Amino acid sequence: MTIDFWLEVLLAIMAFSLTICFVRLYLGPNPPNRTVAFDTITSHAIGIFALLAMRNKAPALLDAAIVTAVLGFVGTVMLARYIEQSNLQDWESDEE
């Protein structure tokens, strides 16, 4: 079993996990849960870019991973500020 085989296995696992995260993002009952799903999707995308860079021997994909990390961080901070400024009482009553 070569490293190429394991890279393919890891890419398949990451793709399946990413699909589950997108479902969570779509079905999330409230914005904080969707924010966590968004952050997880960003982390998965970074991992997939890194695996593809190793498989294809394309260092340019690592640049894409860095850009994705920065944009994901900015997006998470923006969503957190939105949640902070919104009324949290509405979301807490939905969970009960």
Coordinates of C-alpha atoms in Angstrom, one line a residue:
M1 CA 0.0 0.0 0.0
T2 CA 1.6 3.2 -1.2
I3 CA 1.1 6.7 0.0
D4 CA -1.0 7.4 -3.1
F5 CA -3.5 4.8 -1.9
W6 CA -3.7 6.4 1.5
L7 CA -4.1 9.9 0.1
E8 CA -7.1 8.6 -1.9
V9 CA -8.6 7.0 1.2
L10 CA -8.1 10.2 3.2
L11 CA -9.6 12.3 0.4
A12 CA -12.7 10.1 0.3
I13 CA -13.1 10.3 4.1
M14 CA -12.7 14.1 4.0
A15 CA -15.3 14.4 1.2
F16 CA -17.8 12.3 3.2
S17 CA -17.2 14.3 6.3
L18 CA -17.5 17.5 4.4
T19 CA -20.8 16.4 3.1
I20 CA -22.0 15.8 6.6
C21 CA -20.8 19.3 7.6
F22 CA -22.8 20.9 4.7
V23 CA -25.9 19.1 5.9
R24 CA -25.3 20.5 9.4
L25 CA -24.8 23.9 8.0
Y26 CA -28.1 23.7 6.1
L27 CA -30.1 22.1 9.0
G28 CA -28.5 24.0 11.8
P29 CA -31.2 25.0 14.3
N30 CA -29.5 28.4 15.1
P31 CA -26.7 30.7 13.9
P32 CA -24.1 29.6 16.5
N33 CA -24.5 26.0 15.3
R34 CA -24.2 27.1 11.7
T35 CA -21.1 29.1 12.5
V36 CA -19.4 26.0 14.0
A37 CA -20.4 24.1 10.8
F38 CA -18.9 26.8 8.6
D39 CA -15.7 26.8 10.6
T40 CA -15.5 23.0 10.3
I41 CA -16.1 23.2 6.5
T42 CA -13.3 25.7 6.3
S43 CA -11.0 23.3 8.2
H44 CA -12.0 20.4 5.9
A45 CA -11.3 22.5 2.8
I46 CA -7.8 23.4 4.1
G47 CA -7.1 19.7 4.7
I48 CA -8.4 18.7 1.3
F49 CA -6.2 21.4 -0.4
A50 CA -3.2 20.0 1.6
L51 CA -3.9 16.4 0.5
L52 CA -4.4 17.4 -3.1
A53 CA -1.1 19.4 -3.0
M54 CA 0.6 16.2 -1.8
R55 CA -1.1 13.9 -4.3
N56 CA -0.6 16.2 -7.3
K57 CA 2.8 17.6 -6.2
A58 CA 1.4 21.1 -6.7
P59 CA 2.6 23.5 -4.1
A60 CA 0.3 26.2 -5.5
L61 CA -2.6 24.4 -3.7
L62 CA -0.9 25.2 -0.4
D63 CA -1.4 28.9 -1.3
A64 CA -5.0 28.2 -1.8
A65 CA -5.1 26.5 1.6
I66 CA -3.6 29.6 3.2
V67 CA -6.1 31.9 1.5
T68 CA -8.9 29.6 2.6
A69 CA -7.7 29.7 6.2
V70 CA -7.6 33.5 6.2
L71 CA -11.0 33.9 4.6
G72 CA -12.5 31.2 6.9
F73 CA -11.1 33.1 9.9
V74 CA -12.5 36.4 8.7
G75 CA -15.9 34.8 8.0
T76 CA -16.0 33.2 11.5
V77 CA -15.1 36.5 13.2
M78 CA -17.9 38.3 11.2
L79 CA -20.4 35.6 12.1
A80 CA -19.4 35.8 15.7
R81 CA -19.8 39.5 15.8
Y82 CA -23.2 39.2 14.2
I83 CA -24.3 36.7 16.8
E84 CA -22.9 38.9 19.6
Q85 CA -24.9 41.9 18.4
S86 CA -28.1 39.9 17.8
N87 CA -30.5 38.9 20.5
L88 CA -29.3 35.6 22.0
Q89 CA -32.5 35.0 23.9
D90 CA -34.4 34.0 20.7
W91 CA -31.9 31.2 20.0
E92 CA -31.8 29.9 23.6
S93 CA -35.6 29.6 23.7
D94 CA -35.5 27.5 20.4
E95 CA -33.4 24.8 22.1
E96 CA -35.8 24.2 25.0

